[in-house]
Tab-separated table of C-alpha atoms (C1' of nucleotides) in Angstrom:
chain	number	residue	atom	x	y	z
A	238	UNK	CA	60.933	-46.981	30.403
A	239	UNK	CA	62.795	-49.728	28.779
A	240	UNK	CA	60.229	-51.414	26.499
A	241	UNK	CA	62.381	-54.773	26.538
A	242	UNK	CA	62.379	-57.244	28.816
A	243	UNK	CA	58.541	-57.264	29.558
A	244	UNK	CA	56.690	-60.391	28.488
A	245	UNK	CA	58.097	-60.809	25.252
A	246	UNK	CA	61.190	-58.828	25.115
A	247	UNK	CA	60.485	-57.134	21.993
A	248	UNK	CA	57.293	-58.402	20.561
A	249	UNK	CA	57.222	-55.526	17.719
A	250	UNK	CA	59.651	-56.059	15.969
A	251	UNK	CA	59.477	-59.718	16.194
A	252	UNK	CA	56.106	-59.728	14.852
A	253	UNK	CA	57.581	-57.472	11.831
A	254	UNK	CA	60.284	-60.062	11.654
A	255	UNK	CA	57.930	-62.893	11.341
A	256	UNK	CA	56.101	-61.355	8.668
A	257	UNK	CA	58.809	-60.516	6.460
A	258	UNK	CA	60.066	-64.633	7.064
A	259	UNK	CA	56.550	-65.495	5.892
A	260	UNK	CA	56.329	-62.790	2.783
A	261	UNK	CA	59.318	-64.149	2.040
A	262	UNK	CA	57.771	-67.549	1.956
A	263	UNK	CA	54.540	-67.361	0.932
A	264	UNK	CA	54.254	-64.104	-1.143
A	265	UNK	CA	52.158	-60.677	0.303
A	266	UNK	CA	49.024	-62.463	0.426
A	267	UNK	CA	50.518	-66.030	1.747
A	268	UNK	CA	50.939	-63.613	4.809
A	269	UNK	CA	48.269	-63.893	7.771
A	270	UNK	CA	48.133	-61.975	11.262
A	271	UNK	CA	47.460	-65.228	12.492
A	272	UNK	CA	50.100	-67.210	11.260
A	273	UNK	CA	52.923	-64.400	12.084
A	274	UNK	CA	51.659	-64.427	15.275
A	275	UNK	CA	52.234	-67.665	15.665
A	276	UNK	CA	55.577	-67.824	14.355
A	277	UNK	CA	56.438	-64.898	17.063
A	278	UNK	CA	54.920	-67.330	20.094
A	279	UNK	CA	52.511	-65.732	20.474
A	280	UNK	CA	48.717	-65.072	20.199
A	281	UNK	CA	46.944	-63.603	17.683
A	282	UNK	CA	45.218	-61.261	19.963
A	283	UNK	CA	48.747	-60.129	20.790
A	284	UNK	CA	49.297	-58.660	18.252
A	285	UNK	CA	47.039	-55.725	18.797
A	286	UNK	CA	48.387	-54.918	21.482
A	287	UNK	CA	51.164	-53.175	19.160
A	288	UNK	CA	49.420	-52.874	15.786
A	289	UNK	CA	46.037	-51.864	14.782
A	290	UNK	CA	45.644	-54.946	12.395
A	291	UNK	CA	47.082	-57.134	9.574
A	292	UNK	CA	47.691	-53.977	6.867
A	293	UNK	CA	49.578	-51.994	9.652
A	294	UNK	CA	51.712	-54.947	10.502
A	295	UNK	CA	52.328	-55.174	6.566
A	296	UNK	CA	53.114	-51.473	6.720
A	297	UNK	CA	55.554	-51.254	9.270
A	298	UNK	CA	57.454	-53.435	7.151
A	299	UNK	CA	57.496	-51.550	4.602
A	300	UNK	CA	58.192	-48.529	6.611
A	301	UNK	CA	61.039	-50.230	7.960
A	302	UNK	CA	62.114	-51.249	4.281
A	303	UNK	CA	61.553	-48.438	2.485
A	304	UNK	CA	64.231	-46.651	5.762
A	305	UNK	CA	66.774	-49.102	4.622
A	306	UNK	CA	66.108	-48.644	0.792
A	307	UNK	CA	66.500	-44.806	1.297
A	308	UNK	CA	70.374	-45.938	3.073
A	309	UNK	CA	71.064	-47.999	0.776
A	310	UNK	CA	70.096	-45.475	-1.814
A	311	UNK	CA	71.700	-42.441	-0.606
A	312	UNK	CA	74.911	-44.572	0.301
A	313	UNK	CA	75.491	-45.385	-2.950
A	314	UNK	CA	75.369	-42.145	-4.506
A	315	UNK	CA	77.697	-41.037	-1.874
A	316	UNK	CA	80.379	-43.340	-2.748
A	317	UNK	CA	79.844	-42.503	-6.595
A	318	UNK	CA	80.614	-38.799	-5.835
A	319	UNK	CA	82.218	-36.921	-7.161
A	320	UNK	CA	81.413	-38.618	-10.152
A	321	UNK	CA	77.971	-37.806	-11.294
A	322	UNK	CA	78.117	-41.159	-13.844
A	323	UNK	CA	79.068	-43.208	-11.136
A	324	UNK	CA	77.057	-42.227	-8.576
A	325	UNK	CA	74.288	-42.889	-11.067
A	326	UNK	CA	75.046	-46.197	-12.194
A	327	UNK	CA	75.699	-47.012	-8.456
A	328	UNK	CA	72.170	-46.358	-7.427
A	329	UNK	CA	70.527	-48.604	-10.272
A	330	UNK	CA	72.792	-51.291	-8.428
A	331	UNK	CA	71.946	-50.598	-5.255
A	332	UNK	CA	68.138	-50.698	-6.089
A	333	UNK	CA	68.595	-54.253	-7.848
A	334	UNK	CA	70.850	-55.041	-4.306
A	335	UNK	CA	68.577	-53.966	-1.963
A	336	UNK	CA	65.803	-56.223	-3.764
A	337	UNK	CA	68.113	-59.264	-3.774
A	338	UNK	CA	69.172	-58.859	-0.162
A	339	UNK	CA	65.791	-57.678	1.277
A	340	UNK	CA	63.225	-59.565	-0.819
A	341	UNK	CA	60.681	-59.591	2.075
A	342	UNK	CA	60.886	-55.737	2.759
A	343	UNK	CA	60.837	-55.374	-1.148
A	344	UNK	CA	57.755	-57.331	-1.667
A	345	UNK	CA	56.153	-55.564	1.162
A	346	UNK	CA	57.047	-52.241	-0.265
A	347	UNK	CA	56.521	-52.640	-3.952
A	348	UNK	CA	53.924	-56.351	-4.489
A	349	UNK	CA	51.690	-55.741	-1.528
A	350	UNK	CA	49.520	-53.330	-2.113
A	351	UNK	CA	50.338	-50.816	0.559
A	352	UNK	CA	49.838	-47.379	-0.558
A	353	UNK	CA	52.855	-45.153	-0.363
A	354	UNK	CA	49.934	-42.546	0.887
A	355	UNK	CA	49.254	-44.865	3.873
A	356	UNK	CA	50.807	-43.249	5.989
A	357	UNK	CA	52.688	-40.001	5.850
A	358	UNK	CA	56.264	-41.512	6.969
A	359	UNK	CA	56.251	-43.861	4.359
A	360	UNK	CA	55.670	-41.026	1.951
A	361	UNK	CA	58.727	-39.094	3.463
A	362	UNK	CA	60.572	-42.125	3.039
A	363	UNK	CA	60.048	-43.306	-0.169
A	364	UNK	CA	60.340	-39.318	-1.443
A	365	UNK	CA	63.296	-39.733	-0.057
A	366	UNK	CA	65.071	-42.875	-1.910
A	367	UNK	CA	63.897	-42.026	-4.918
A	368	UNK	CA	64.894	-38.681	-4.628
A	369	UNK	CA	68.543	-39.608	-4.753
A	370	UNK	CA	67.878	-41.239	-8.175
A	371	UNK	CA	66.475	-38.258	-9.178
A	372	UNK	CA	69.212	-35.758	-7.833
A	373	UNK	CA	71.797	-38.354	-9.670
A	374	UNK	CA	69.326	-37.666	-12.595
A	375	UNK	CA	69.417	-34.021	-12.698
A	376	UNK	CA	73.989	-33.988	-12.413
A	377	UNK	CA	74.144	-36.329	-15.327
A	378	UNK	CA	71.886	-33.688	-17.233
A	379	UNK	CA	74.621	-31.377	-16.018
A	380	UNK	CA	76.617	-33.017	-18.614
A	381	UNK	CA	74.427	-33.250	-21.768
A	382	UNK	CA	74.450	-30.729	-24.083
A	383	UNK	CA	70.873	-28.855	-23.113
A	384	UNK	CA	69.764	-29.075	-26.552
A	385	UNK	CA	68.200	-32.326	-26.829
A	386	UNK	CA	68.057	-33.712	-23.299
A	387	UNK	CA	65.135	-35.426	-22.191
A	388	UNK	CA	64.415	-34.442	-18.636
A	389	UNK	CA	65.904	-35.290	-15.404
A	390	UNK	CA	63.243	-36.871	-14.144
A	391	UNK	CA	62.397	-38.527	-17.017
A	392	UNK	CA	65.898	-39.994	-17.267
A	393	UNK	CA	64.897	-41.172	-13.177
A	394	UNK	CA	62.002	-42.520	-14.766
A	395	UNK	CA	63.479	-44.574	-17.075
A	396	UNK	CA	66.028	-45.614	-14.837
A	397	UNK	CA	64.024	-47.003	-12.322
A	398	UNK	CA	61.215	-48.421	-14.682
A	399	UNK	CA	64.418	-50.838	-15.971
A	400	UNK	CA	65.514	-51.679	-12.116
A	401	UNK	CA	61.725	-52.725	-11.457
A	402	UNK	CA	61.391	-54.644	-14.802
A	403	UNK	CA	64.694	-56.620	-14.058
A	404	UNK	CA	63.713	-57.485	-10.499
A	405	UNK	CA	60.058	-58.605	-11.157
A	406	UNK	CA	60.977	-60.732	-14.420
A	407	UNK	CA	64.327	-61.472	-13.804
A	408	UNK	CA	64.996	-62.113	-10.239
A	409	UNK	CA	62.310	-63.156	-8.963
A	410	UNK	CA	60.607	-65.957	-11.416
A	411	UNK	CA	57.660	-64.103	-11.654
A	412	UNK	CA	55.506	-66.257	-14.718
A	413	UNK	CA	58.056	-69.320	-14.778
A	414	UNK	CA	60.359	-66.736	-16.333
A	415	UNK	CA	63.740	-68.747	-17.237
A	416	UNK	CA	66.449	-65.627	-16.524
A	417	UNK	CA	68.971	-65.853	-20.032
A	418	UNK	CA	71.378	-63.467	-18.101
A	419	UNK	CA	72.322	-62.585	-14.255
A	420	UNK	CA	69.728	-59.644	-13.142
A	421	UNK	CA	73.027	-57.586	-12.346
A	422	UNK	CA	74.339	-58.029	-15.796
A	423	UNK	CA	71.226	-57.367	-17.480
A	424	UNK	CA	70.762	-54.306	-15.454
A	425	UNK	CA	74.389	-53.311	-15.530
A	426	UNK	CA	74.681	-53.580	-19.680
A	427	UNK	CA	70.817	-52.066	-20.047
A	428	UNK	CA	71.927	-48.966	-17.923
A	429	UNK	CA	75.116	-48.805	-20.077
A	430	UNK	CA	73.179	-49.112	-23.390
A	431	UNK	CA	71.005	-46.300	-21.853
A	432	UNK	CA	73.795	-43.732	-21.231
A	433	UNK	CA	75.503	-44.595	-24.083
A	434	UNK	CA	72.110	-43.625	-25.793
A	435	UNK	CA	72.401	-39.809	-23.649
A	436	UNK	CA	75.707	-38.949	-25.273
A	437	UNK	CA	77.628	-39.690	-21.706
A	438	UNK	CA	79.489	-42.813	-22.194
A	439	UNK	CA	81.916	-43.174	-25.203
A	440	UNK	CA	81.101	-46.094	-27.614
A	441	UNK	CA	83.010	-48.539	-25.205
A	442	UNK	CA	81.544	-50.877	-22.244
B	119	UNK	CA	26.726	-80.639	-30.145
B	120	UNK	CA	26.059	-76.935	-30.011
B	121	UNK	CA	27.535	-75.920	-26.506
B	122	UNK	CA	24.877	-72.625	-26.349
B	123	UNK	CA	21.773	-72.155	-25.372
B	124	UNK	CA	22.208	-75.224	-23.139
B	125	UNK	CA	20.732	-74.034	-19.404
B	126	UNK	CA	23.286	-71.061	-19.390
B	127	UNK	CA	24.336	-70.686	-22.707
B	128	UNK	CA	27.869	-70.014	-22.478
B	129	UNK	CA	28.885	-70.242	-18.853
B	130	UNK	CA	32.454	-71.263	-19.559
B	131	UNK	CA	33.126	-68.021	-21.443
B	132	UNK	CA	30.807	-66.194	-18.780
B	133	UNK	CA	32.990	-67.194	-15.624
B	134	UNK	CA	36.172	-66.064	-17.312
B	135	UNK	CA	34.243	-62.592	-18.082
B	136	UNK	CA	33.435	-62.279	-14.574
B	137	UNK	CA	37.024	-63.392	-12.970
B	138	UNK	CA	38.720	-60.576	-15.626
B	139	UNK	CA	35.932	-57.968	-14.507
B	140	UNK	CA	36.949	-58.848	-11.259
B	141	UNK	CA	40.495	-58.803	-10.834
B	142	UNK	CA	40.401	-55.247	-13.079
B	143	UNK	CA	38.202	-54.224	-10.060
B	144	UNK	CA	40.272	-55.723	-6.823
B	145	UNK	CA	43.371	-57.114	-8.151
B	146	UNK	CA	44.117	-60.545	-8.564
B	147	UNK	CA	43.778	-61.743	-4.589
B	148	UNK	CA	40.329	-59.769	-4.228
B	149	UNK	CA	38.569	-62.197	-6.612
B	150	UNK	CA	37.034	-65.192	-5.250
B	151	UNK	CA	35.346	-68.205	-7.685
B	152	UNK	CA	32.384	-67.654	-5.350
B	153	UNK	CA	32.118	-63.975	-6.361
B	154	UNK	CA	33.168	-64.796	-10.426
B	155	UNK	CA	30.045	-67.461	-9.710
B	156	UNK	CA	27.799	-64.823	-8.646
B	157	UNK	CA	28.434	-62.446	-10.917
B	158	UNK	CA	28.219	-65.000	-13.590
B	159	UNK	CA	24.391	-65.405	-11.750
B	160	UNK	CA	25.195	-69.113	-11.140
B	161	UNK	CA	25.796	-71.216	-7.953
B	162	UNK	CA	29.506	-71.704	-6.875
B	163	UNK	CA	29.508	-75.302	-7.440
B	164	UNK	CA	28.417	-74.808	-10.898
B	165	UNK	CA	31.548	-73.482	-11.318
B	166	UNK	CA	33.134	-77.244	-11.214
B	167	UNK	CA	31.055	-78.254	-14.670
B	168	UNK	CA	33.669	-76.544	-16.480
B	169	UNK	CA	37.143	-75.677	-14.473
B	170	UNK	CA	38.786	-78.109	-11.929
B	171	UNK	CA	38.827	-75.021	-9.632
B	172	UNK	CA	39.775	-71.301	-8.920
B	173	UNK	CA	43.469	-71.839	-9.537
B	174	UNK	CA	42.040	-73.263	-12.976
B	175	UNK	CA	39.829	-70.636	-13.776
B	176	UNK	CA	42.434	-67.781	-13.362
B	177	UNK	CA	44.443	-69.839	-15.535
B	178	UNK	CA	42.517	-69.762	-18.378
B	179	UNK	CA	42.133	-65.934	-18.058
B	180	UNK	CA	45.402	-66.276	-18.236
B	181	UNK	CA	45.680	-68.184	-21.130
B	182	UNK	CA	43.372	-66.075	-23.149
B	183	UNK	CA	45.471	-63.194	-22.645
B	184	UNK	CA	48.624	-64.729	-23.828
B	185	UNK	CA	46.435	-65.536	-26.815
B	186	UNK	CA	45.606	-61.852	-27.434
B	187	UNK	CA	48.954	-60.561	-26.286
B	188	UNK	CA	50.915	-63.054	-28.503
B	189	UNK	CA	48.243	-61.636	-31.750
B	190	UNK	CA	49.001	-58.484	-30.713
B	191	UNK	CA	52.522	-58.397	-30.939
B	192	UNK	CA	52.881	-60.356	-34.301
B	193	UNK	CA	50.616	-58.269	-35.399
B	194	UNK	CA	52.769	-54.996	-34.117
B	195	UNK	CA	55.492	-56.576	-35.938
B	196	UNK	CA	54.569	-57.210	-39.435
B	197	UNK	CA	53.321	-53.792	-39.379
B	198	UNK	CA	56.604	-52.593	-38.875
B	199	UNK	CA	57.942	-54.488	-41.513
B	200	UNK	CA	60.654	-54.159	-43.527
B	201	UNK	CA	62.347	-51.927	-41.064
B	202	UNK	CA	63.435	-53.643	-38.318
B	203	UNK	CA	63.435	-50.466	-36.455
B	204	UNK	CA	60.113	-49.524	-36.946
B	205	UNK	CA	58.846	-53.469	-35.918
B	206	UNK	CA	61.030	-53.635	-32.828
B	207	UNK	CA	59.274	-49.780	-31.757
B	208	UNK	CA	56.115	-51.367	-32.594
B	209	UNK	CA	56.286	-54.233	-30.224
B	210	UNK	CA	57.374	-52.315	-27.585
B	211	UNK	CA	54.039	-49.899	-27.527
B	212	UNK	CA	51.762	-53.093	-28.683
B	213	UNK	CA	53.379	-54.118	-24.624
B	214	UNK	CA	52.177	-51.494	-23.216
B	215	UNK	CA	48.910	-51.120	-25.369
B	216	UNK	CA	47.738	-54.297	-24.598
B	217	UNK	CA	48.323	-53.837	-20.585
B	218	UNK	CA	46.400	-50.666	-20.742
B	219	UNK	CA	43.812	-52.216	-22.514
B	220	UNK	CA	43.456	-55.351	-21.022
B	221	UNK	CA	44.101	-55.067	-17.786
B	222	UNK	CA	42.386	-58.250	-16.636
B	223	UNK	CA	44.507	-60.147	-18.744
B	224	UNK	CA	47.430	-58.658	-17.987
B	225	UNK	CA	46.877	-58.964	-14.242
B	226	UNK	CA	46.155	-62.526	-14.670
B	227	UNK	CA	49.148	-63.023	-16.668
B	228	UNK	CA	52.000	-61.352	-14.909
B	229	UNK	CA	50.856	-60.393	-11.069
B	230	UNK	CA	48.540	-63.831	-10.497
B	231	UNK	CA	51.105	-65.985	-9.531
B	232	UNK	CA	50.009	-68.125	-11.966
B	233	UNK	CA	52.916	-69.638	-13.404
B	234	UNK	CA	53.408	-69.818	-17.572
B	235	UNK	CA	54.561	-73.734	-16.414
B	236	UNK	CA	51.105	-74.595	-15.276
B	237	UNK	CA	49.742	-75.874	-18.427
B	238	UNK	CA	51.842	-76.283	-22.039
B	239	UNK	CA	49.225	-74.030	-23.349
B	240	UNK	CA	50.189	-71.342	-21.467
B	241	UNK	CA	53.841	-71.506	-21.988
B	242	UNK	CA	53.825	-71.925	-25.818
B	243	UNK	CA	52.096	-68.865	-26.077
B	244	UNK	CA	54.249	-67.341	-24.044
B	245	UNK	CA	57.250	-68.410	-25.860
B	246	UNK	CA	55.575	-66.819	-28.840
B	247	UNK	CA	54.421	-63.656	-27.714
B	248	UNK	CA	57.957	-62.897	-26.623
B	249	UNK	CA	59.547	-64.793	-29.456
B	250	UNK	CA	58.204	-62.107	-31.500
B	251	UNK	CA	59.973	-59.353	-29.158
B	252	UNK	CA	63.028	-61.267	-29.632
B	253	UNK	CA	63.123	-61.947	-33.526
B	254	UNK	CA	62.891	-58.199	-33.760
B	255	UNK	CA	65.993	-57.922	-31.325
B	256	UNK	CA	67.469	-60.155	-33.910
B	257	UNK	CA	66.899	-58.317	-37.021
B	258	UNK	CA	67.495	-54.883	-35.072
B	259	UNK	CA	70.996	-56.770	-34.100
B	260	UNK	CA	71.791	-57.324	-37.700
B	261	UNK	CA	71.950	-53.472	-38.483
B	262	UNK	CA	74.854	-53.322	-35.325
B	263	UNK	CA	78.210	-53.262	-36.277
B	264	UNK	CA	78.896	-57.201	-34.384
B	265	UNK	CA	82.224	-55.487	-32.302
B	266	UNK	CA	80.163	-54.357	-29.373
B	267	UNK	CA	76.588	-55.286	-29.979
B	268	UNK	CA	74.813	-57.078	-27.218
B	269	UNK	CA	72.963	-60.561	-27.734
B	270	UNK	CA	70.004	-59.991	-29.228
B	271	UNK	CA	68.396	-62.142	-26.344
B	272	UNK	CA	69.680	-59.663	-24.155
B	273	UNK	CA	68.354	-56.218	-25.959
B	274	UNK	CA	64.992	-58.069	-26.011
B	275	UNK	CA	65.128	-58.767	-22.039
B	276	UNK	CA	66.099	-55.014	-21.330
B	277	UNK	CA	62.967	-53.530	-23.554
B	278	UNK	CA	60.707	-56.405	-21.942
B	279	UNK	CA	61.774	-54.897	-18.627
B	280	UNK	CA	61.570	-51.236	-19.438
B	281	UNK	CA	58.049	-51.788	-20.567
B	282	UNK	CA	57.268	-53.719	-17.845
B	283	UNK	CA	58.406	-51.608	-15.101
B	284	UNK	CA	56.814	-48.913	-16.895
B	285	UNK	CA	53.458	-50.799	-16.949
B	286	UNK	CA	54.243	-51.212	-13.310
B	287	UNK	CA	54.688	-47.973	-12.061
B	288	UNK	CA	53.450	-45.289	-13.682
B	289	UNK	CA	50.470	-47.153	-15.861
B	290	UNK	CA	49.160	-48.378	-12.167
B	291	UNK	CA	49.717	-46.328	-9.773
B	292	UNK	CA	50.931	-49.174	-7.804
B	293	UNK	CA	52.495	-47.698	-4.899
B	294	UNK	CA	50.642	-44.093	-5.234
B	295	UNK	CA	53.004	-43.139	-7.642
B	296	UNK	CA	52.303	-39.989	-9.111
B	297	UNK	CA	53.286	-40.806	-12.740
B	298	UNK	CA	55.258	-37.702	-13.726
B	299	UNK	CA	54.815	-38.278	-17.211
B	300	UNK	CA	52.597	-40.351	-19.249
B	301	UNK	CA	53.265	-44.039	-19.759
B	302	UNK	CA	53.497	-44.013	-23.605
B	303	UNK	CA	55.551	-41.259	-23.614
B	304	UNK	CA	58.078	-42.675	-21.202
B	305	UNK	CA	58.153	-45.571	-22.689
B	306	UNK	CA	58.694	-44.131	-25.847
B	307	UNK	CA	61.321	-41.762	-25.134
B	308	UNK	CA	63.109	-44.423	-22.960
B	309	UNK	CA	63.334	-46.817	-26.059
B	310	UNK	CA	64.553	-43.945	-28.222
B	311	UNK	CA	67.504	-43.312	-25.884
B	312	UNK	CA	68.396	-47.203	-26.011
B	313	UNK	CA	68.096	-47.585	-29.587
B	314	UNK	CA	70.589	-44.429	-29.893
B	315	UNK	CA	72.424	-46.185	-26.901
B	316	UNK	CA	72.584	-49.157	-29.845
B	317	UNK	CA	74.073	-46.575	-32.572
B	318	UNK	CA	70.738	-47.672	-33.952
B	319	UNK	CA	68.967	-44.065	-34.182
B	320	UNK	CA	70.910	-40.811	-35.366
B	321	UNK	CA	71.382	-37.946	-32.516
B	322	UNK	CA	68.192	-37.210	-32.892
B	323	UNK	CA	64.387	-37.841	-31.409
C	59	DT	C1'	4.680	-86.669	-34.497
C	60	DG	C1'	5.074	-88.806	-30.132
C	61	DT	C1'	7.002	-91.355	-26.471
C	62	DA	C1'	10.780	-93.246	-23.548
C	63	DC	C1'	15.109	-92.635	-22.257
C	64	DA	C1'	19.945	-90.718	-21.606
C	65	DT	C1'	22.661	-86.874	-20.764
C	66	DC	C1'	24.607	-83.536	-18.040
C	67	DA	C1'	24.488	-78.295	-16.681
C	68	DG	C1'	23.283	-76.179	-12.742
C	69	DT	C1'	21.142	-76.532	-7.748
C	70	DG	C1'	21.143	-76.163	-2.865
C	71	DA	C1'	22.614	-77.751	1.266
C	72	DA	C1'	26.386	-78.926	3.800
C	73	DC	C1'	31.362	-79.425	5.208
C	74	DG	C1'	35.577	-77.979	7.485
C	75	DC	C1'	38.745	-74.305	7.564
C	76	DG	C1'	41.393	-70.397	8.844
C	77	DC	C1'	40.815	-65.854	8.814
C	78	DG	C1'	40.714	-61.038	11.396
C	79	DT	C1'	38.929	-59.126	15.279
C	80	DT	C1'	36.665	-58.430	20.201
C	81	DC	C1'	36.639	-58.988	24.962
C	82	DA	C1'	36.992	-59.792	29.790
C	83	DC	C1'	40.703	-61.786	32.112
C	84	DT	C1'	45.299	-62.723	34.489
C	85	DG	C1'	49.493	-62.395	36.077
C	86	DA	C1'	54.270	-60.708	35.468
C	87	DT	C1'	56.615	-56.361	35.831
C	88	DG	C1'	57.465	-51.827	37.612
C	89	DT	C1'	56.682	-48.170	41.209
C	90	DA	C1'	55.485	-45.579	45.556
C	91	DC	C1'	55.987	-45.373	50.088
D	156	DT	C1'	63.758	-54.471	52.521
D	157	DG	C1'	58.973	-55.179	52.274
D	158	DT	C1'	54.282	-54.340	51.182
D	159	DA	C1'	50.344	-52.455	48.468
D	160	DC	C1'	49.105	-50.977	44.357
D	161	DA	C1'	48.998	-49.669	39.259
D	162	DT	C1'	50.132	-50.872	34.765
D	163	DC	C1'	49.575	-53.248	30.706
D	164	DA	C1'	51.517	-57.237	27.620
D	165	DG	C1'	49.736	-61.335	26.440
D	166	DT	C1'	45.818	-65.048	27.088
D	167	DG	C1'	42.127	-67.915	25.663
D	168	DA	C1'	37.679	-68.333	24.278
D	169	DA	C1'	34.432	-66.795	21.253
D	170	DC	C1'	32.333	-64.387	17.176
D	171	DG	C1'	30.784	-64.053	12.420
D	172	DC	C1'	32.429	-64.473	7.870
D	173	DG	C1'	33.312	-66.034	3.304
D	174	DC	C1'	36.040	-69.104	1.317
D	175	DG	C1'	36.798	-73.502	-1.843
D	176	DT	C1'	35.026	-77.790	-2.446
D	177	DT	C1'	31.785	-82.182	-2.213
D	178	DC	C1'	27.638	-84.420	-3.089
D	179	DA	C1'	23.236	-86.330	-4.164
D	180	DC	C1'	19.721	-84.213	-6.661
D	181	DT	C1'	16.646	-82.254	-10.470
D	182	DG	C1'	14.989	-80.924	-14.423
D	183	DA	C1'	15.793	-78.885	-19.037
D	184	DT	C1'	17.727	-80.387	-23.327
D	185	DG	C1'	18.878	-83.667	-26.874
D	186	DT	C1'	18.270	-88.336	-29.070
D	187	DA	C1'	16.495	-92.990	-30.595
D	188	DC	C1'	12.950	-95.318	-32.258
DNA sequence: TGTACATCAGTGAACGCGCGTTCACTGATGTAC
DNA sequence: TGTACATCAGTGAACGCGCGTTCACTGATGTAC
């Protein structure tokens, strides 16, 4: 019953491993079936054997990021409880974490072209994650007067549309970008601009 | 001298049409210099008369949309003029206008991998286009009383991320995303709550 | 206006390459008795 | 414990494909006289 041990040991997830090394590497598209198969020892024909081809390989990395990015996620607004600012803020961070420690699983998530609608787990999943930056969304609209507050998942929206921007031009070197500021500090003083701009955080840093 | 009506007539100009139609089409890895050649109704090795290669080609996509983009924001900008409010709103939509519009371009600019270090051409107009962005930080900065105001380098890198995340994610639907809102509106609103965030814009929309 | 020549944009065939995928196979592992 | 058998993970050879790039060429266009 054990799946380990057999030829391999566990050929899987070292073929998922491989990939994300080479992602990491070479970019989504630097990334062949061939060539993670070869990292993994083995064959290329091997790799059907657990994988019905190059975009599901890609996938299950992705799956397996976008489980880790929904952690991460959820962790964070945990810890900011009972605190609905801080559990905010803490989720933009964790999103600009999760990018910096994962970059393979991020790239495979968010740079390769996999459709969240691929598969229906990595729907659930990525529901999921972003989810938690929307239910952080809709407690910090707790706190703004109802008059003129733009809504919840707007504010997500935003949110999120800032994390993205910071990673892909800031982080990462996308066009030869030279980064004036750390990622985190641009991320961390954009976010505080932004809440600032809601009414929730006095005119201080 | 005239370059036209030569066996082709403007081939050059023809090749980048085709590579732009392409990449709108299948994204920036789905085009091929074979394809652009075909499309152009020309042999792939005719392809060599005028670029050193595919990288080269791309790259002067590339280059062409820095050329519009960096137009396009100047242009957003002196419209805005004499508020420096109303210029650094400007810029921001003229980002997103131009991505919606030219999608080739923008595709070949910021999700090629072709870096803005390539050629000097590309990263002079580069500098501009964003120079532009960041000269109306600076005279947005100047209506900030200087205790807490951020560097105007750094307001400029947050609104260059917002719109690009927004561009992103919810302009493409990269990822599936079901954009929950439209892009100009996001991107609007989400700029109004930073420039309040800034003290720059009454409690109001 | 006409002829001889130079230019050079585009041709067409060929190349080597690595890709993703298929298939019949083999041989190590696990299982039944 | 030992033997016979079933399973199935990984092999290795082969495939067809389109890619980017090269090269000697050809023939339309432009130019000199």
């Amino acid at each position: 019953m054990a799946k380990r041990g057999y030829h391999h040991g566990n050929l899987r997830q070292a073929l998922v491993d491989a990939a994300l090394k080479l992602i990491e590497a070479k970019g989504p598209t630097g990334f062949t079936l061939s060539e993670a198969a070869k990292t993994a020892g083995v064959t290329p024909a091997a790799v059907y054997r657990h994988f019905e081809g190059r975009e599901d390989l890609i996938a299950e990395a992705a799956r397996q990021g976008y489980e880790v990015f929904a952690d991460l996620m959820e962790y964070a607004f945990a810890k900011g409880q009972p605190s609905a600012l801080a559990s905010f803020e803490a989720t933009g961070r964790a999103y600009l974490a999760f990018s910096r420690k994962y970059p393979g699983h991020y790239i495979a998530m968010f740079e390769s072209g996999i459709s969240v609608n691929r598969k229906p787990e990595l729907a659930i999943l990525s529901a999921r994650a972003f989810g938690v930056l929307e239910r952080a969304a809709v407690e910090l609209s707790a706190h703004i007067p109802p008059g003129k507050r733009p809504p919840a998942q707007m504010v997500s929206a935003h949110i999120w549309a800032m994390c993205h921007g910071v990673v892909e031009l800031f982080l990462r070197g996308s066009p030869g970008t030279k980064s004036p500021f750390p990622p985190e500090e641009l991320l961390e003083t954009g976010i505080g601009v932004y809440l600032r701009g809601l009414g929730l955080v006095p005119a201080d840093d």
